[in-house]
């Protein structure tokens, strides 16, 4: 038994005004084939990052639809997270040295977690590489009894995966019944066992992070975190991670500030406990910001939670997501939903959301990033139009109800 993550209940009916009758009807129809099905979502962290965000919304909605869904978190410790972060980086294309000691650590923790697995489920959805080995380690213990169907959900951009790391992982992935990727191009050749489905992530329009806020509440939050509510600011919400390029964001802001001296920059980051690199990149970012007090580095440790993220995204002049690699980028979805103009890295799943010139701008360098921000600051009409188109694009494609629908279809397909 792992630690279960408590999630407040949600009612699907409350989504009807946002998504419409047809969407609700389809969900109910699909769920009618899965009444009472026991679903376990298993991942490495209850807090920080997109996976936690999605599960907080999806698990209660599955329950409201008559399935019996739970979200649990595997056991780990720093030595394990060091290895899993290296795997994450290697799979996203950074060179990391992949040693026998790292293999042994990953296997030891997957074995340990497999030993803790003791409840039966109809569907087990394992997220990302950290716990991916559990199924193989369970094989000797009637894995197919403990979970009738096993799904591996990969949230990572695997296009440039370091071959030795993917080769190591592949046999573990091959054991699954179904593998879910965000994009077609993330699917690796050579997977022999599992079926493959493409399911992009989604945001919860009813969450504290995504419901509309009054101007007054927004300004109170800005002020209480030292941001001048009377002056414009750019904002990026992202873990401190090399792939999110926080130092590149500061460089782009500096270029913008030459022509807009009143500009501020707000970098919001949560420190996930399975991300040991966070502090290193926080320090690197803080050094790049130097003595510029118009650059605000804020984290969950400063009390920046979902409501605050909502406020910072809502009032930003431009939302930046200057990722160099990105599985999907829920922060982009969140900003589009708030009708913000977005300038984002041309990476991974971002172009699915940001159609260049239509729902935002895609950039591949600091200079391009600054240039597009300049353009948006000077062209308020264009900025507003992008925002409005962006919101409808999200409504059509990237709300949690679509994500739930895709999972229900996947489960039904495995019956
Ligand atoms: N997030 C947050 N506080 C922060 C930083 C991030 O709540 O300080 C949230 C963010 O709003 C988004 C998720 O964490 O919902 C990050 O998901 P994304 O897909 O953008 O990136 P990941 O961290 O999964 O790579």
Short mmCIF file of C-alpha atoms and ligand atoms in Angstrom, two decimals:
data_model
loop_
_atom_site.label_atom_id
_atom_site.label_comp_id
_atom_site.label_asym_id
_atom_site.label_seq_id
_atom_site.Cartn_x
_atom_site.Cartn_y
_atom_site.Cartn_z
CA UNK A 1 0.00 0.00 0.00
CA UNK A 2 1.35 3.42 -0.95
CA UNK A 3 0.37 6.82 0.40
CA UNK A 4 -2.97 7.87 -1.02
CA UNK A 5 -3.24 11.52 -2.07
CA UNK A 6 -6.43 13.08 -0.75
CA UNK A 7 -8.28 15.05 -3.43
CA UNK A 8 -11.43 17.09 -2.84
CA UNK A 9 -14.51 15.78 -4.69
CA UNK A 10 -15.69 17.34 -7.95
CA UNK A 11 -19.02 17.25 -9.74
CA UNK A 12 -19.09 16.81 -13.47
CA UNK A 13 -22.39 18.71 -13.70
CA UNK A 14 -20.54 21.89 -12.73
CA UNK A 15 -18.58 21.69 -16.00
CA UNK A 16 -21.70 21.66 -18.16
CA UNK A 17 -21.90 25.45 -18.64
CA UNK A 18 -18.27 25.52 -19.79
CA UNK A 19 -18.06 22.45 -22.01
CA UNK A 20 -21.66 21.96 -23.16
CA UNK A 21 -24.21 19.12 -23.04
CA UNK A 22 -22.66 16.89 -25.71
CA UNK A 23 -19.37 16.54 -23.83
CA UNK A 24 -21.11 15.62 -20.57
CA UNK A 25 -23.37 13.11 -22.35
CA UNK A 26 -20.42 11.40 -24.02
CA UNK A 27 -18.58 11.07 -20.71
CA UNK A 28 -21.59 9.52 -19.04
CA UNK A 29 -22.10 7.10 -21.89
CA UNK A 30 -18.49 5.95 -21.79
CA UNK A 31 -18.51 5.69 -18.00
CA UNK A 32 -21.65 3.53 -18.09
CA UNK A 33 -19.43 0.76 -19.44
CA UNK A 34 -17.01 1.12 -16.54
CA UNK A 35 -19.21 1.39 -13.45
CA UNK A 36 -17.35 0.29 -10.33
CA UNK A 37 -14.04 -0.19 -12.19
CA UNK A 38 -11.13 0.30 -9.79
CA UNK A 39 -8.52 2.67 -11.16
CA UNK A 40 -5.17 3.48 -9.59
CA UNK A 41 -3.02 6.40 -10.76
CA UNK A 42 0.52 5.99 -9.47
CA UNK A 43 3.23 8.64 -9.69
CA UNK A 44 6.24 10.02 -7.84
CA UNK A 45 4.93 13.22 -6.30
CA UNK A 46 1.70 14.64 -4.94
CA UNK A 47 2.92 18.18 -5.41
CA UNK A 48 4.51 20.32 -8.08
CA UNK A 49 4.41 19.87 -11.82
CA UNK A 50 1.80 19.01 -14.39
CA UNK A 51 1.07 15.41 -13.42
CA UNK A 52 -0.08 16.38 -9.93
CA UNK A 53 -2.17 19.12 -11.50
CA UNK A 54 -3.97 16.72 -13.84
CA UNK A 55 -4.58 14.01 -11.25
CA UNK A 56 -6.06 16.48 -8.77
CA UNK A 57 -8.84 17.06 -11.29
CA UNK A 58 -9.11 13.73 -13.09
CA UNK A 59 -9.31 11.38 -10.09
CA UNK A 60 -12.38 13.03 -8.49
CA UNK A 61 -14.12 13.31 -11.86
CA UNK A 62 -13.62 9.59 -12.51
CA UNK A 63 -15.16 8.95 -9.10
CA UNK A 64 -18.09 11.22 -9.86
CA UNK A 65 -18.64 9.19 -13.05
CA UNK A 66 -19.03 5.96 -11.05
CA UNK A 67 -15.53 4.50 -11.27
CA UNK A 68 -13.54 3.95 -8.08
CA UNK A 69 -10.36 5.94 -8.67
CA UNK A 70 -7.44 6.57 -6.36
CA UNK A 71 -4.14 8.40 -6.68
CA UNK A 72 -1.15 7.07 -4.81
CA UNK A 73 2.48 8.10 -4.60
CA UNK A 74 5.42 5.72 -4.59
CA UNK A 75 8.07 5.74 -1.89
CA UNK A 76 11.39 7.33 -2.69
CA UNK A 77 14.35 9.12 -1.18
CA UNK A 78 16.90 11.62 -2.40
CA UNK A 79 19.24 9.02 -3.95
CA UNK A 80 16.31 7.72 -6.02
CA UNK A 81 15.16 11.19 -7.11
CA UNK A 82 18.72 12.06 -8.16
CA UNK A 83 18.62 9.06 -10.48
CA UNK A 84 15.10 9.70 -11.75
CA UNK A 85 15.96 13.34 -12.49
CA UNK A 86 18.96 12.11 -14.48
CA UNK A 87 16.65 9.73 -16.37
CA UNK A 88 14.26 12.60 -17.01
CA UNK A 89 17.06 14.81 -18.30
CA UNK A 90 18.55 12.02 -20.42
CA UNK A 91 15.19 11.19 -21.95
CA UNK A 92 14.71 14.86 -22.82
CA UNK A 93 18.01 14.87 -24.67
CA UNK A 94 20.63 16.12 -22.23
CA UNK A 95 23.75 13.97 -22.00
CA UNK A 96 23.91 12.29 -18.61
CA UNK A 97 26.31 9.63 -17.52
CA UNK A 98 24.26 6.47 -17.00
CA UNK A 99 26.12 4.23 -14.57
CA UNK A 100 25.56 0.71 -13.16
CA UNK A 101 25.08 2.33 -9.73
CA UNK A 102 22.21 4.41 -11.10
CA UNK A 103 20.64 1.33 -12.65
CA UNK A 104 20.94 -0.48 -9.31
CA UNK A 105 19.33 2.40 -7.39
CA UNK A 106 16.41 2.68 -9.81
CA UNK A 107 15.84 -1.07 -9.70
CA UNK A 108 16.08 -1.23 -5.92
CA UNK A 109 13.39 1.43 -5.43
CA UNK A 110 11.14 -0.08 -8.09
CA UNK A 111 11.45 -3.47 -6.41
CA UNK A 112 10.72 -1.91 -3.03
CA UNK A 113 7.62 -0.22 -4.40
CA UNK A 114 6.51 -3.39 -6.16
CA UNK A 115 6.68 -5.13 -2.79
CA UNK A 116 4.32 -2.50 -1.37
CA UNK A 117 1.73 -3.13 -4.06
CA UNK A 118 -1.02 -5.17 -2.46
CA UNK A 119 -4.47 -4.05 -3.63
CA UNK A 120 -6.33 -5.29 -6.71
CA UNK A 121 -7.30 -2.88 -9.51
CA UNK A 122 -8.93 -3.10 -12.91
CA UNK A 123 -6.69 -0.41 -14.39
CA UNK A 124 -3.34 0.78 -13.07
CA UNK A 125 -1.98 3.93 -14.70
CA UNK A 126 1.71 4.44 -13.96
CA UNK A 127 2.98 7.93 -14.72
CA UNK A 128 6.45 8.67 -16.07
CA UNK A 129 9.71 6.75 -15.69
CA UNK A 130 10.13 6.89 -11.91
CA UNK A 131 7.80 3.95 -11.10
CA UNK A 132 7.77 2.41 -14.61
CA UNK A 133 9.56 -0.76 -13.45
CA UNK A 134 7.02 -1.79 -10.84
CA UNK A 135 5.05 -3.93 -13.28
CA UNK A 136 8.06 -6.04 -14.29
CA UNK A 137 9.08 -6.47 -10.65
CA UNK A 138 5.57 -7.63 -9.86
CA UNK A 139 5.51 -10.21 -12.64
CA UNK A 140 6.53 -12.94 -10.20
CA UNK A 141 3.69 -11.92 -7.91
CA UNK A 142 0.72 -12.21 -10.21
CA UNK A 143 0.86 -8.64 -11.51
CA UNK A 144 -2.13 -9.32 -13.68
CA UNK A 145 -4.17 -10.12 -10.62
CA UNK A 146 -3.16 -6.96 -8.81
CA UNK A 147 -3.86 -4.91 -11.89
CA UNK A 148 -5.88 -6.46 -14.68
CA UNK A 149 -4.72 -3.84 -17.18
CA UNK A 150 -1.57 -1.76 -16.95
CA UNK A 151 -1.08 1.59 -18.63
CA UNK A 152 2.12 3.66 -18.73
CA UNK A 153 1.57 7.37 -19.20
CA UNK A 154 4.69 9.16 -20.44
CA UNK A 155 4.54 12.94 -20.03
CA UNK A 156 8.05 13.51 -21.38
CA UNK A 157 9.27 14.68 -24.78
CA UNK A 158 11.23 11.61 -25.94
CA UNK A 159 12.25 12.86 -29.39
CA UNK A 160 15.93 13.25 -28.44
CA UNK A 161 16.08 10.56 -25.76
CA UNK A 162 19.59 9.40 -24.88
CA UNK A 163 19.72 5.91 -26.43
CA UNK A 164 21.27 3.96 -23.52
CA UNK A 165 18.68 5.29 -21.09
CA UNK A 166 15.74 4.56 -23.38
CA UNK A 167 17.17 1.12 -24.18
CA UNK A 168 17.31 0.43 -20.47
CA UNK A 169 13.74 1.56 -19.90
CA UNK A 170 12.16 -0.04 -22.96
CA UNK A 171 11.78 -3.62 -21.67
CA UNK A 172 9.97 -2.26 -18.62
CA UNK A 173 7.64 -0.26 -20.85
CA UNK A 174 7.10 -3.23 -23.16
CA UNK A 175 5.40 -5.10 -20.32
CA UNK A 176 2.42 -2.69 -20.30
CA UNK A 177 -0.89 -3.23 -22.10
CA UNK A 178 -1.09 0.36 -23.27
CA UNK A 179 1.29 3.29 -23.46
CA UNK A 180 0.07 6.87 -23.63
CA UNK A 181 2.10 9.71 -25.13
CA UNK A 182 1.27 13.39 -25.55
CA UNK A 183 2.26 13.64 -29.21
CA UNK A 184 2.73 11.25 -32.12
CA UNK A 185 6.31 12.30 -32.49
CA UNK A 186 7.14 11.28 -28.89
CA UNK A 187 6.31 7.63 -29.65
CA UNK A 188 9.51 5.59 -29.74
CA UNK A 189 10.16 2.98 -32.40
CA UNK A 190 10.66 -0.57 -31.24
CA UNK A 191 7.93 -0.83 -28.61
CA UNK A 192 6.74 -4.37 -29.11
CA UNK A 193 4.22 -5.17 -26.39
CA UNK A 194 1.84 -2.33 -25.74
CA UNK A 195 -0.84 -0.59 -27.72
CA UNK A 196 -0.21 3.13 -28.11
CA UNK A 197 -2.57 6.08 -27.64
CA UNK A 198 -2.01 9.80 -27.96
CA UNK A 199 -3.60 11.86 -25.20
CA UNK A 200 -2.51 15.44 -24.62
CA UNK A 201 -2.88 16.78 -21.07
CA UNK A 202 -5.48 19.32 -20.02
CA UNK A 203 -6.35 21.88 -17.35
CA UNK A 204 -9.23 22.06 -14.93
CA UNK A 205 -11.28 25.19 -15.68
CA UNK A 206 -12.99 24.87 -12.27
CA UNK A 207 -9.81 24.81 -10.20
CA UNK A 208 -8.72 27.68 -7.98
CA UNK A 209 -5.91 28.24 -10.45
CA UNK A 210 -8.17 28.74 -13.44
CA UNK A 211 -11.39 30.38 -12.26
CA UNK A 212 -11.76 34.14 -12.88
CA UNK A 213 -10.55 36.48 -10.14
CA UNK A 214 -11.60 40.02 -9.34
CA UNK A 215 -9.16 42.79 -10.20
CA UNK A 216 -9.07 43.74 -6.52
CA UNK A 217 -8.05 40.25 -5.32
CA UNK A 218 -5.42 40.06 -8.04
CA UNK A 219 -3.92 43.40 -7.06
CA UNK A 220 -3.91 42.48 -3.37
CA UNK A 221 -1.90 39.38 -4.20
CA UNK A 222 0.53 41.28 -6.42
CA UNK A 223 1.09 43.87 -3.71
CA UNK A 224 1.54 41.33 -0.95
CA UNK A 225 4.36 39.76 -2.96
CA UNK A 226 6.09 43.05 -3.64
CA UNK A 227 5.01 43.39 -7.27
CA UNK A 228 3.95 46.90 -8.30
CA UNK A 229 0.35 46.48 -9.48
CA UNK A 230 0.49 49.84 -11.30
CA UNK A 231 3.34 48.77 -13.57
CA UNK A 232 3.32 46.04 -16.24
CA UNK A 233 5.08 42.74 -15.74
CA UNK A 234 6.03 39.66 -17.71
CA UNK A 235 5.50 36.30 -16.06
CA UNK A 236 6.75 32.75 -16.33
CA UNK A 237 5.42 30.05 -14.00
CA UNK A 238 7.75 27.04 -14.03
CA UNK A 239 9.87 24.81 -11.90
CA UNK A 240 13.50 25.99 -11.75
CA UNK A 241 14.79 23.57 -14.32
CA UNK A 242 17.25 23.95 -17.21
CA UNK A 243 14.56 23.00 -19.75
CA UNK A 244 12.34 25.88 -18.66
CA UNK A 245 15.22 28.29 -19.34
CA UNK A 246 14.61 30.77 -16.49
CA UNK A 247 17.91 32.55 -17.22
CA UNK A 248 16.86 32.96 -20.87
CA UNK A 249 13.65 34.56 -19.61
CA UNK A 250 15.67 37.09 -17.61
CA UNK A 251 17.82 37.85 -20.66
CA UNK A 252 14.70 38.43 -22.79
CA UNK A 253 13.17 40.65 -20.09
CA UNK A 254 16.39 42.74 -20.04
CA UNK A 255 16.12 43.33 -23.78
CA UNK A 256 12.49 44.37 -23.36
CA UNK A 257 13.31 46.65 -20.43
CA UNK A 258 15.55 48.77 -22.65
CA UNK A 259 12.44 50.11 -24.38
CA UNK A 260 9.96 49.58 -21.52
CA UNK A 261 11.91 50.66 -18.43
CA UNK A 262 8.86 50.31 -16.18
CA UNK A 263 8.62 46.55 -16.98
CA UNK A 264 8.86 43.98 -14.17
CA UNK A 265 9.44 40.24 -14.34
CA UNK A 266 7.75 37.66 -12.12
CA UNK A 267 9.18 34.15 -12.08
CA UNK A 268 7.02 31.77 -10.09
CA UNK A 269 8.29 28.30 -9.28
CA UNK A 270 7.27 25.45 -7.06
CA UNK A 271 9.89 23.29 -5.46
CA UNK A 272 8.79 19.70 -6.11
CA UNK A 273 10.28 17.20 -3.66
CA UNK A 274 11.24 14.81 -6.48
CA UNK A 275 13.28 17.55 -8.18
CA UNK A 276 16.67 17.84 -6.48
CA UNK A 277 17.96 20.25 -9.15
CA UNK A 278 15.45 22.92 -8.14
CA UNK A 279 17.67 24.80 -5.70
CA UNK A 280 20.68 24.74 -8.00
CA UNK A 281 18.66 26.39 -10.73
CA UNK A 282 17.00 28.75 -8.29
CA UNK A 283 20.45 30.02 -7.31
CA UNK A 284 21.60 30.27 -10.90
CA UNK A 285 18.49 32.26 -11.76
CA UNK A 286 18.87 34.52 -8.73
CA UNK A 287 22.48 35.24 -9.75
CA UNK A 288 21.35 36.19 -13.26
CA UNK A 289 18.71 38.52 -11.78
CA UNK A 290 21.43 40.18 -9.65
CA UNK A 291 20.42 43.43 -7.98
CA UNK A 292 17.47 44.13 -10.25
CA UNK A 293 14.59 44.47 -7.78
CA UNK A 294 12.09 44.46 -10.62
CA UNK A 295 12.79 40.75 -11.03
CA UNK A 296 10.67 38.82 -8.53
CA UNK A 297 11.55 35.18 -7.83
CA UNK A 298 8.66 33.64 -5.96
CA UNK A 299 8.09 30.07 -4.84
CA UNK A 300 5.60 28.00 -2.90
CA UNK A 301 7.90 28.67 0.05
CA UNK A 302 6.83 32.33 -0.19
CA UNK A 303 3.22 31.18 -0.01
CA UNK A 304 2.64 31.17 -3.75
CA UNK A 305 -0.04 28.54 -4.26
CA UNK A 306 -2.74 28.03 -6.87
CA UNK A 307 -4.63 31.25 -6.14
CA UNK A 308 -1.43 33.29 -6.41
CA UNK A 309 -0.43 31.57 -9.66
CA UNK A 310 -3.87 32.44 -10.99
CA UNK A 311 -3.37 36.09 -10.00
CA UNK A 312 0.09 36.35 -11.54
CA UNK A 313 -1.05 34.75 -14.79
CA UNK A 314 -4.26 36.82 -14.93
CA UNK A 315 -2.62 40.24 -14.75
CA UNK A 316 0.57 39.55 -16.72
CA UNK A 317 1.11 41.77 -19.72
CA UNK A 318 2.60 38.79 -21.55
CA UNK A 319 3.00 35.23 -20.25
CA UNK A 320 6.29 33.63 -21.23
CA UNK A 321 7.03 29.91 -21.35
CA UNK A 322 10.48 29.87 -22.82
CA UNK A 323 10.98 26.12 -22.63
CA UNK A 324 13.76 24.42 -24.57
CA UNK A 325 12.06 21.02 -24.14
CA UNK A 326 8.53 20.56 -22.92
CA UNK A 327 6.26 17.55 -22.70
CA UNK A 328 3.21 19.78 -23.04
CA UNK A 329 3.35 22.85 -20.80
CA UNK A 330 0.19 23.18 -18.76
CA UNK A 331 1.31 26.68 -17.82
CA UNK A 332 0.74 27.63 -21.45
CA UNK A 333 -2.77 26.18 -21.37
CA UNK A 334 -3.50 28.06 -18.15
CA UNK A 335 -2.38 31.36 -19.67
CA UNK A 336 -4.33 30.83 -22.89
CA UNK A 337 -7.45 30.02 -20.89
CA UNK A 338 -7.02 33.38 -19.15
CA UNK A 339 -6.85 35.08 -22.56
CA UNK A 340 -3.25 36.12 -22.02
CA UNK A 341 -0.94 36.65 -24.99
CA UNK A 342 1.72 33.93 -24.76
CA UNK A 343 5.28 33.85 -26.07
CA UNK A 344 6.61 30.31 -25.77
CA UNK A 345 9.50 28.11 -26.80
CA UNK A 346 9.05 26.13 -30.00
CA UNK A 347 9.43 22.86 -28.11
CA UNK A 348 7.65 19.56 -27.50
CA UNK A 349 3.91 19.86 -26.96
CA UNK A 350 3.80 23.67 -26.92
CA UNK A 351 3.04 24.09 -30.67
CA UNK A 352 -0.08 21.98 -30.14
CA UNK A 353 -1.38 24.85 -28.05
CA UNK A 354 0.41 27.87 -29.44
CA UNK A 355 -0.30 28.20 -33.12
CA UNK A 356 2.18 30.83 -34.21
CA UNK A 357 0.42 34.12 -34.90
CA UNK A 358 -2.98 32.68 -34.06
CA UNK A 359 -3.01 31.75 -30.36
CA UNK A 360 0.42 33.10 -29.41
CA UNK A 361 4.00 33.24 -30.64
CA UNK A 362 6.60 30.49 -30.84
CA UNK A 363 10.24 31.46 -30.38
CA UNK A 364 13.58 29.71 -30.54
CA UNK A 365 15.96 32.26 -28.99
CA UNK A 366 16.20 35.00 -26.39
CA UNK A 367 16.19 37.64 -29.15
CA UNK A 368 13.06 36.24 -30.79
CA UNK A 369 11.39 36.06 -27.42
CA UNK A 370 12.14 39.74 -26.71
CA UNK A 371 11.07 40.73 -30.23
CA UNK A 372 7.65 39.08 -29.92
CA UNK A 373 7.11 40.57 -26.48
CA UNK A 374 7.95 44.01 -27.90
CA UNK A 375 5.46 43.44 -30.68
CA UNK A 376 2.70 42.47 -28.25
CA UNK A 377 3.37 45.41 -25.96
CA UNK A 378 3.06 47.76 -28.90
CA UNK A 379 0.03 46.04 -30.43
CA UNK A 380 -2.60 45.70 -27.75
CA UNK A 381 -5.26 44.75 -30.29
CA UNK A 382 -3.22 41.83 -31.61
CA UNK A 383 -2.49 40.75 -28.03
CA UNK A 384 -6.20 40.72 -27.18
CA UNK A 385 -7.12 38.80 -30.33
CA UNK A 386 -4.51 36.12 -29.66
CA UNK A 387 -5.82 35.79 -26.11
CA UNK A 388 -9.40 35.30 -27.20
CA UNK A 389 -8.51 32.75 -29.89
CA UNK A 390 -6.28 30.99 -27.38
CA UNK A 391 -9.09 30.56 -24.88
CA UNK A 392 -11.39 28.97 -27.48
CA UNK A 393 -8.58 26.68 -28.63
CA UNK A 394 -8.24 25.48 -25.04
CA UNK A 395 -12.00 25.09 -24.62
CA UNK A 396 -12.11 22.86 -27.71
CA UNK A 397 -9.05 20.76 -26.98
CA UNK A 398 -7.40 21.07 -23.61
CA UNK A 399 -9.97 21.00 -20.82
CA UNK A 400 -9.95 18.18 -18.29
CA UNK A 401 -13.24 16.75 -19.59
CA UNK A 402 -11.50 15.87 -22.88
CA UNK A 403 -8.70 14.24 -20.93
CA UNK A 404 -11.18 12.19 -18.89
CA UNK A 405 -12.95 11.20 -22.10
CA UNK A 406 -9.69 9.96 -23.64
CA UNK A 407 -8.86 7.88 -20.55
CA UNK A 408 -12.36 6.38 -20.49
CA UNK A 409 -11.97 5.46 -24.17
CA UNK A 410 -8.61 3.88 -23.39
CA UNK A 411 -10.10 1.84 -20.52
CA UNK A 412 -13.07 0.74 -22.62
CA UNK A 413 -10.66 -0.28 -25.38
CA UNK A 414 -8.90 -2.59 -22.92
CA UNK A 415 -12.04 -4.34 -21.61
N1 LIG B 1 2.96 25.31 -10.96
C1 LIG B 1 2.49 25.88 -9.79
N2 LIG B 1 3.31 26.67 -9.08
C2 LIG B 1 4.54 26.94 -9.49
C3 LIG B 1 5.03 26.36 -10.69
C4 LIG B 1 4.20 25.54 -11.41
O1 LIG B 1 1.35 25.67 -9.40
O2 LIG B 1 5.22 27.67 -8.78
C5 LIG B 1 2.04 24.49 -11.75
C6 LIG B 1 1.65 25.16 -13.05
O3 LIG B 1 0.64 26.11 -12.83
C7 LIG B 1 1.24 23.97 -13.89
C8 LIG B 1 2.18 22.86 -13.40
O4 LIG B 1 2.62 23.27 -12.11
O5 LIG B 1 -0.09 23.60 -13.61
C9 LIG B 1 3.37 22.71 -14.31
O6 LIG B 1 3.01 21.93 -15.40
P1 LIG B 1 3.79 21.99 -16.78
O7 LIG B 1 3.15 21.00 -17.67
O8 LIG B 1 3.81 23.40 -17.27
O9 LIG B 1 5.28 21.61 -16.44
P2 LIG B 1 5.99 20.41 -15.65
O10 LIG B 1 6.38 21.01 -14.33
O11 LIG B 1 5.02 19.29 -15.53
O12 LIG B 1 7.19 20.11 -16.48
#
